[in-house]
mmCIF file of C-alpha atoms in Angstrom:
data_model
loop_
_atom_site.group_PDB
_atom_site.id
_atom_site.type_symbol
_atom_site.label_atom_id
_atom_site.label_comp_id
_atom_site.label_asym_id
_atom_site.label_seq_id
_atom_site.Cartn_x
_atom_site.Cartn_y
_atom_site.Cartn_z
ATOM 1 C CA MET K 1 142.991 88.128 -10.525
ATOM 2 C CA SER K 2 143.619 91.853 -10.071
ATOM 3 C CA ASP K 3 140.182 92.212 -8.449
ATOM 4 C CA PHE K 4 141.076 89.697 -5.733
ATOM 5 C CA TYR K 5 144.411 91.352 -5.047
ATOM 6 C CA SER K 6 142.995 94.860 -4.773
ATOM 7 C CA GLN K 7 140.016 93.906 -2.603
ATOM 8 C CA LEU K 8 141.380 91.092 -0.413
ATOM 9 C CA VAL K 9 145.028 92.044 0.145
ATOM 10 C CA PRO K 10 145.395 95.686 -0.990
ATOM 11 C CA TYR K 11 148.219 96.199 1.523
ATOM 12 C CA LEU K 12 150.522 93.653 -0.181
ATOM 13 C CA ALA K 13 152.950 94.704 -2.889
ATOM 14 C CA ASP K 14 152.668 92.854 -6.200
ATOM 15 C CA GLU K 15 156.083 91.258 -5.761
ATOM 16 C CA LYS K 16 154.927 89.601 -2.527
ATOM 17 C CA ILE K 17 152.072 87.752 -4.230
ATOM 18 C CA ALA K 18 152.824 84.404 -5.870
ATOM 19 C CA LEU K 19 150.386 83.136 -8.473
ATOM 20 C CA PHE K 20 150.277 79.442 -9.343
ATOM 21 C CA SER K 21 148.298 78.461 -12.425
ATOM 22 C CA CYS K 22 147.887 75.057 -14.088
ATOM 23 C CA GLY K 23 147.491 74.566 -17.807
ATOM 24 C CA HIS K 24 144.872 72.397 -19.492
ATOM 25 C CA VAL K 25 145.292 68.624 -19.704
ATOM 26 C CA MET K 26 144.438 68.457 -23.422
ATOM 27 C CA PRO K 27 147.033 68.615 -26.228
ATOM 28 C CA LYS K 28 147.230 72.061 -27.817
ATOM 29 C CA GLU K 29 146.239 70.663 -31.223
ATOM 30 C CA ASN K 30 142.837 69.706 -29.790
ATOM 31 C CA LEU K 31 141.822 73.361 -29.506
ATOM 32 C CA LYS K 32 141.263 75.902 -32.261
ATOM 33 C CA THR K 33 140.605 79.452 -31.062
ATOM 34 C CA ILE K 34 139.618 82.021 -33.677
ATOM 35 C CA VAL K 35 138.807 85.722 -33.336
ATOM 36 C CA VAL K 36 136.441 86.744 -36.131
ATOM 37 C CA THR K 37 136.661 90.474 -36.835
ATOM 38 C CA ARG K 38 134.766 90.624 -40.146
ATOM 39 C CA GLY K 39 131.716 88.878 -41.497
ATOM 40 C CA PRO K 40 131.069 87.313 -44.930
ATOM 41 C CA THR K 41 130.290 90.725 -46.474
ATOM 42 C CA GLY K 42 133.471 92.237 -45.054
ATOM 43 C CA ALA K 43 131.624 94.299 -42.443
ATOM 44 C CA SER K 44 133.363 94.805 -39.105
ATOM 45 C CA LEU K 45 131.855 92.732 -36.303
ATOM 46 C CA VAL K 46 130.988 94.803 -33.228
ATOM 47 C CA TYR K 47 128.071 93.745 -31.049
ATOM 48 C CA LYS K 48 127.688 96.683 -28.699
ATOM 49 C CA HIS K 49 124.188 97.365 -27.402
ATOM 50 C CA GLN K 50 123.472 100.063 -30.002
ATOM 51 C CA GLN K 51 124.378 97.693 -32.857
ATOM 52 C CA GLN K 52 122.177 94.830 -31.700
ATOM 53 C CA ARG K 53 118.983 96.205 -33.265
ATOM 54 C CA ASP K 54 120.669 96.975 -36.587
ATOM 55 C CA LEU K 55 119.058 94.791 -39.255
ATOM 56 C CA SER K 56 122.286 94.561 -41.249
ATOM 57 C CA VAL K 57 124.103 93.307 -38.135
ATOM 58 C CA MET K 58 121.402 90.665 -37.607
ATOM 59 C CA SER K 59 121.649 89.596 -41.238
ATOM 60 C CA GLU K 60 125.450 89.368 -41.133
ATOM 61 C CA LEU K 61 125.320 87.246 -37.988
ATOM 62 C CA GLY K 62 122.790 84.980 -39.648
ATOM 63 C CA GLN K 63 125.139 84.491 -42.594
ATOM 64 C CA ILE K 64 127.964 83.588 -40.201
ATOM 65 C CA LEU K 65 125.866 80.878 -38.532
ATOM 66 C CA SER K 66 124.756 79.618 -41.948
ATOM 67 C CA ASN K 67 128.417 79.008 -42.753
ATOM 68 C CA LEU K 68 129.247 77.455 -39.388
ATOM 69 C CA VAL K 69 126.454 74.853 -39.465
ATOM 70 C CA ASN K 70 128.007 73.548 -42.687
ATOM 71 C CA ILE K 71 131.479 73.223 -41.142
ATOM 72 C CA VAL K 72 131.037 72.223 -37.494
ATOM 73 C CA PRO K 73 130.094 68.565 -36.931
ATOM 74 C CA ASP K 74 127.722 67.337 -34.217
ATOM 75 C CA GLY K 75 126.909 69.992 -31.566
ATOM 76 C CA LEU K 76 127.336 73.737 -32.050
ATOM 77 C CA VAL K 77 126.663 76.001 -29.033
ATOM 78 C CA VAL K 78 126.317 79.756 -29.557
ATOM 79 C CA PHE K 79 126.244 82.172 -26.608
ATOM 80 C CA PHE K 80 124.687 85.634 -27.000
ATOM 81 C CA PRO K 81 125.193 88.614 -24.647
ATOM 82 C CA SER K 82 121.526 88.837 -23.585
ATOM 83 C CA TYR K 83 118.071 87.318 -23.940
ATOM 84 C CA ALA K 84 116.908 90.597 -25.509
ATOM 85 C CA PHE K 85 119.377 90.231 -28.380
ATOM 86 C CA LEU K 86 118.677 86.513 -28.819
ATOM 87 C CA ASN K 87 114.913 87.059 -28.863
ATOM 88 C CA ALA K 88 115.233 89.903 -31.384
ATOM 89 C CA LEU K 89 117.347 87.666 -33.630
ATOM 90 C CA ARG K 90 114.882 84.808 -33.275
ATOM 91 C CA THR K 91 112.019 87.014 -34.408
ATOM 92 C CA LYS K 92 113.954 88.498 -37.329
ATOM 93 C CA TRP K 93 115.442 85.209 -38.523
ATOM 94 C CA LYS K 94 112.019 83.578 -38.406
ATOM 95 C CA GLU K 95 110.629 86.369 -40.609
ATOM 96 C CA THR K 96 113.444 86.048 -43.146
ATOM 97 C CA GLY K 97 113.357 82.248 -43.229
ATOM 98 C CA LEU K 98 116.887 81.885 -41.884
ATOM 99 C CA LEU K 99 115.799 79.632 -39.016
ATOM 100 C CA ASP K 100 114.267 77.228 -41.535
ATOM 101 C CA LYS K 101 117.530 77.189 -43.498
ATOM 102 C CA LEU K 102 119.567 76.494 -40.359
ATOM 103 C CA ALA K 103 117.149 73.697 -39.447
ATOM 104 C CA LEU K 104 117.918 71.948 -42.745
ATOM 105 C CA LYS K 105 121.475 71.390 -41.475
ATOM 106 C CA LYS K 106 121.046 71.074 -37.710
ATOM 107 C CA THR K 107 118.111 70.768 -35.328
ATOM 108 C CA VAL K 108 117.785 74.206 -33.695
ATOM 109 C CA PHE K 109 117.212 74.731 -29.965
ATOM 110 C CA PHE K 110 116.852 77.885 -27.865
ATOM 111 C CA GLU K 111 117.726 78.225 -24.197
ATOM 112 C CA PRO K 112 114.455 78.795 -22.315
ATOM 113 C CA GLN K 113 114.217 81.786 -19.994
ATOM 114 C CA GLU K 114 112.260 79.649 -17.515
ATOM 115 C CA SER K 115 114.554 77.315 -15.575
ATOM 116 C CA GLY K 116 111.958 74.557 -15.631
ATOM 117 C CA GLY K 117 112.447 73.933 -19.338
ATOM 118 C CA VAL K 118 116.244 73.604 -19.351
ATOM 119 C CA ASP K 119 116.425 69.848 -18.687
ATOM 120 C CA ASN K 120 114.032 69.055 -21.519
ATOM 121 C CA VAL K 121 115.953 71.213 -23.980
ATOM 122 C CA LEU K 122 119.264 69.600 -22.996
ATOM 123 C CA GLN K 123 117.818 66.108 -23.364
ATOM 124 C CA GLU K 124 116.348 66.860 -26.781
ATOM 125 C CA TYR K 125 119.567 68.570 -27.892
ATOM 126 C CA THR K 126 121.630 65.538 -26.843
ATOM 127 C CA THR K 127 119.246 63.135 -28.553
ATOM 128 C CA ALA K 128 119.331 65.138 -31.802
ATOM 129 C CA ILE K 129 123.143 64.985 -31.879
ATOM 130 C CA ARG K 130 123.441 61.275 -31.107
ATOM 131 C CA ARG K 131 120.569 60.173 -33.325
ATOM 132 C CA LYS K 132 121.797 58.810 -36.647
ATOM 133 C CA THR K 133 119.548 59.964 -39.476
ATOM 134 C CA SER K 134 119.506 59.387 -43.203
ATOM 135 C CA ASP K 135 118.663 63.004 -44.028
ATOM 136 C CA ARG K 136 121.118 65.863 -44.508
ATOM 137 C CA LYS K 137 121.031 67.070 -40.902
ATOM 138 C CA ARG K 138 124.309 66.863 -38.971
ATOM 139 C CA GLY K 139 123.764 67.305 -35.261
ATOM 140 C CA ALA K 140 122.179 70.231 -33.445
ATOM 141 C CA LEU K 141 122.506 73.967 -32.866
ATOM 142 C CA LEU K 142 121.909 75.390 -29.383
ATOM 143 C CA LEU K 143 121.405 79.162 -29.037
ATOM 144 C CA ALA K 144 121.991 80.292 -25.444
ATOM 145 C CA VAL K 145 122.893 83.319 -23.309
ATOM 146 C CA VAL K 146 126.127 84.149 -21.485
ATOM 147 C CA GLY K 147 125.612 84.132 -17.732
ATOM 148 C CA ALA K 148 122.319 82.249 -17.925
ATOM 149 C CA LYS K 149 121.593 78.643 -17.036
ATOM 150 C CA LEU K 150 123.485 76.847 -19.826
ATOM 151 C CA SER K 151 126.736 78.818 -19.549
ATOM 152 C CA GLU K 152 127.583 77.776 -15.988
ATOM 153 C CA GLY K 153 128.025 74.386 -14.370
ATOM 154 C CA LEU K 154 127.059 72.272 -17.394
ATOM 155 C CA ASN K 155 129.327 70.079 -19.501
ATOM 156 C CA PHE K 156 129.147 70.026 -23.293
ATOM 157 C CA SER K 157 131.877 67.439 -23.757
ATOM 158 C CA ASP K 158 132.802 65.552 -26.917
ATOM 159 C CA GLU K 159 130.127 65.652 -29.633
ATOM 160 C CA LEU K 160 127.836 67.900 -27.551
ATOM 161 C CA ALA K 161 130.010 70.909 -28.474
ATOM 162 C CA ARG K 162 132.532 70.671 -31.278
ATOM 163 C CA ALA K 163 132.427 74.454 -31.325
ATOM 164 C CA VAL K 164 131.476 77.166 -28.851
ATOM 165 C CA VAL K 165 130.728 80.578 -30.335
ATOM 166 C CA ILE K 166 130.684 83.751 -28.237
ATOM 167 C CA VAL K 167 128.818 86.659 -29.847
ATOM 168 C CA GLY K 168 130.079 90.015 -28.594
ATOM 169 C CA LEU K 169 131.173 91.003 -25.102
ATOM 170 C CA PRO K 170 128.451 90.620 -22.428
ATOM 171 C CA PHE K 171 129.066 93.789 -20.424
ATOM 172 C CA ALA K 172 126.732 94.286 -17.481
ATOM 173 C CA ASN K 173 124.266 97.174 -17.391
ATOM 174 C CA VAL K 174 126.428 100.099 -16.294
ATOM 175 C CA GLY K 175 123.262 101.877 -15.157
ATOM 176 C CA SER K 176 122.833 99.357 -12.328
ATOM 177 C CA VAL K 177 123.079 101.113 -8.950
ATOM 178 C CA GLU K 178 124.682 98.024 -7.375
ATOM 179 C CA LEU K 179 127.329 97.856 -10.104
ATOM 180 C CA GLN K 180 128.028 101.584 -9.844
ATOM 181 C CA GLU K 181 128.563 101.244 -6.091
ATOM 182 C CA ARG K 182 130.937 98.303 -6.568
ATOM 183 C CA MET K 183 132.919 100.269 -9.152
ATOM 184 C CA ARG K 184 133.054 103.317 -6.900
ATOM 185 C CA TYR K 185 134.198 101.226 -3.925
ATOM 186 C CA VAL K 186 137.097 99.495 -5.719
ATOM 187 C CA LYS K 187 138.178 102.774 -7.317
ATOM 188 C CA GLU K 188 138.280 104.566 -3.957
ATOM 189 C CA LEU K 189 140.065 101.604 -2.343
ATOM 190 C CA ASP K 190 142.678 101.598 -5.088
ATOM 191 C CA GLN K 191 143.221 105.350 -4.728
ATOM 192 C CA LYS K 192 143.642 105.071 -0.932
ATOM 193 C CA THR K 193 146.094 102.181 -1.261
ATOM 194 C CA ALA K 194 148.139 104.014 -3.871
ATOM 195 C CA ALA K 195 148.165 107.225 -1.804
ATOM 196 C CA ALA K 196 149.409 105.330 1.262
ATOM 197 C CA ASP K 197 152.362 104.137 -0.821
ATOM 198 C CA GLY K 198 152.961 107.587 -2.272
ATOM 199 C CA LYS K 199 151.864 106.470 -5.720
ATOM 200 C CA THR K 200 149.247 107.435 -8.280
ATOM 201 C CA PRO K 201 146.894 104.747 -9.685
ATOM 202 C CA THR K 202 147.876 103.761 -13.216
ATOM 203 C CA LYS K 203 144.386 102.574 -14.201
ATOM 204 C CA ASP K 204 140.736 103.063 -13.294
ATOM 205 C CA ALA K 205 140.017 100.197 -10.869
ATOM 206 C CA GLY K 206 136.267 100.641 -11.359
ATOM 207 C CA MET K 207 136.486 100.139 -15.112
ATOM 208 C CA GLU K 208 138.873 97.236 -14.574
ATOM 209 C CA LEU K 209 136.232 95.563 -12.395
ATOM 210 C CA TYR K 210 133.560 96.232 -15.033
ATOM 211 C CA GLU K 211 135.660 94.579 -17.718
ATOM 212 C CA ASN K 212 136.670 91.668 -15.493
ATOM 213 C CA ILE K 213 133.027 90.837 -14.682
ATOM 214 C CA CYS K 214 132.362 90.635 -18.413
ATOM 215 C CA MET K 215 135.372 88.428 -19.144
ATOM 216 C CA LYS K 216 134.620 86.108 -16.232
ATOM 217 C CA ALA K 217 131.244 85.373 -17.829
ATOM 218 C CA VAL K 218 132.898 84.847 -21.226
ATOM 219 C CA ASN K 219 135.455 82.449 -19.762
ATOM 220 C CA GLN K 220 132.789 80.411 -17.986
ATOM 221 C CA SER K 221 130.996 79.967 -21.312
ATOM 222 C CA ILE K 222 134.227 79.071 -23.099
ATOM 223 C CA GLY K 223 134.962 76.386 -20.537
ATOM 224 C CA ARG K 224 131.804 74.418 -21.388
ATOM 225 C CA ALA K 225 133.459 72.691 -24.364
ATOM 226 C CA ILE K 226 136.828 71.166 -23.448
ATOM 227 C CA ARG K 227 136.054 68.813 -20.571
ATOM 228 C CA HIS K 228 138.745 66.112 -20.638
ATOM 229 C CA GLN K 229 142.155 65.213 -22.066
ATOM 230 C CA ASN K 230 140.932 63.736 -25.346
ATOM 231 C CA ASP K 231 138.207 66.274 -26.029
ATOM 232 C CA TRP K 232 138.533 68.647 -28.979
ATOM 233 C CA ALA K 233 136.640 71.726 -30.118
ATOM 234 C CA ALA K 234 136.882 75.181 -31.661
ATOM 235 C CA LEU K 235 136.312 78.425 -29.765
ATOM 236 C CA ILE K 236 134.976 81.132 -32.070
ATOM 237 C CA LEU K 237 134.926 84.709 -30.750
ATOM 238 C CA LEU K 238 132.734 87.014 -32.837
ATOM 239 C CA ASP K 239 133.668 90.654 -32.259
ATOM 240 C CA GLU K 240 136.677 92.685 -33.335
ATOM 241 C CA ARG K 241 137.243 93.761 -29.718
ATOM 242 C CA TYR K 242 138.521 90.245 -28.953
ATOM 243 C CA GLY K 243 141.483 91.153 -31.138
ATOM 244 C CA SER K 244 142.760 93.738 -28.658
ATOM 245 C CA ALA K 245 145.695 92.744 -26.459
ATOM 246 C CA ARG K 246 143.856 93.901 -23.313
ATOM 247 C CA ILE K 247 140.833 91.674 -23.887
ATOM 248 C CA ARG K 248 142.890 88.703 -25.041
ATOM 249 C CA SER K 249 145.000 88.908 -21.873
ATOM 250 C CA LYS K 250 141.831 88.179 -19.882
ATOM 251 C CA LEU K 251 141.032 84.958 -21.753
ATOM 252 C CA PRO K 252 141.889 81.624 -20.065
ATOM 253 C CA LYS K 253 145.632 81.035 -19.896
ATOM 254 C CA TRP K 254 145.226 77.513 -21.295
ATOM 255 C CA ILE K 255 144.273 79.050 -24.618
ATOM 256 C CA GLY K 256 147.837 80.328 -24.651
ATOM 257 C CA ASP K 257 149.306 81.891 -27.754
ATOM 258 C CA GLY K 258 147.211 79.797 -30.099
ATOM 259 C CA VAL K 259 144.610 82.477 -30.842
ATOM 260 C CA SER K 260 144.195 83.044 -34.560
ATOM 261 C CA THR K 261 142.829 86.278 -36.078
ATOM 262 C CA PRO K 262 142.367 85.492 -39.771
ATOM 263 C CA ASP K 263 142.325 88.269 -42.347
ATOM 264 C CA GLY K 264 138.786 87.993 -43.658
ATOM 265 C CA PHE K 265 135.918 85.567 -43.185
ATOM 266 C CA GLY K 266 137.054 83.313 -46.020
ATOM 267 C CA HIS K 267 140.219 82.527 -44.072
ATOM 268 C CA VAL K 268 138.119 81.801 -40.973
ATOM 269 C CA VAL K 269 136.184 79.165 -42.918
ATOM 270 C CA LYS K 270 139.406 77.710 -44.329
ATOM 271 C CA GLU K 271 141.097 77.373 -40.924
ATOM 272 C CA LEU K 272 138.038 75.788 -39.323
ATOM 273 C CA ALA K 273 137.630 73.343 -42.200
ATOM 274 C CA GLN K 274 141.273 72.265 -41.841
ATOM 275 C CA PHE K 275 140.831 71.774 -38.086
ATOM 276 C CA TYR K 276 137.757 69.581 -38.465
ATOM 277 C CA ARG K 277 139.242 67.571 -41.325
ATOM 278 C CA ALA K 278 142.259 66.747 -39.148
ATOM 279 C CA HIS K 279 140.073 65.551 -36.294
ATOM 280 C CA ARG K 280 137.743 63.519 -38.463
ATOM 281 C CA VAL K 281 140.803 61.534 -39.527
ATOM 282 C CA THR K 282 142.027 60.942 -35.952
ATOM 283 C CA ALA K 283 138.656 60.643 -34.166
#
């Protein structure tokens, strides 16, 4: 909200702005939010651009998904920060045989880069989840991209997404001229407003905008899962940076204080298993 205040009504003092926010309609026990800071090998999870071509990072992420497909029932949607990272993972996991292993548990789908193929993928994904089979498969796995076609305006309610996973923080390309100009503009505006009040800015408004753009995209992806009062799902945030107070403060308010940061990946698995056991009993 700070972006709207600084750009739309920079002349108003904070105490003159009233913010009204509604919570979610679902019971708090219907949502499990977990920040995963370490993978199965104990390695720290950080998915910055320079780490995304690291083969050990790709392998660790593959192990995480291998665990999740065994725990999460029905639909599992995973959002990646870019098509480049998703395509690199797809190539590597195909070489190592990981995609074949994932496909033994869930039917695997990839978000197409061409908009014309989205409807077909969604239909096939839905059919795979709702089809009752006698084999060992349990639902479907959809690998998508934050800010692309599947992260905005679509509903993955009920069994279509019993978990949404966000891999990393999808920061925009800071080399973009348009983004640089936007950051420069809000920074200069903030400095002028502060100077008029005889104050000094306490933060870099340009960097605040940069971070807020990223978190807006994350929050839109998160919101795909819980779509009505009786819905239930887990939100799994893969990156140790989600553990920082600054980033967590930019998550949806309806998540509240229920964010868990388990100590080690084994505890992540344990907490998720308990959540899904509870809902299998009540579903």
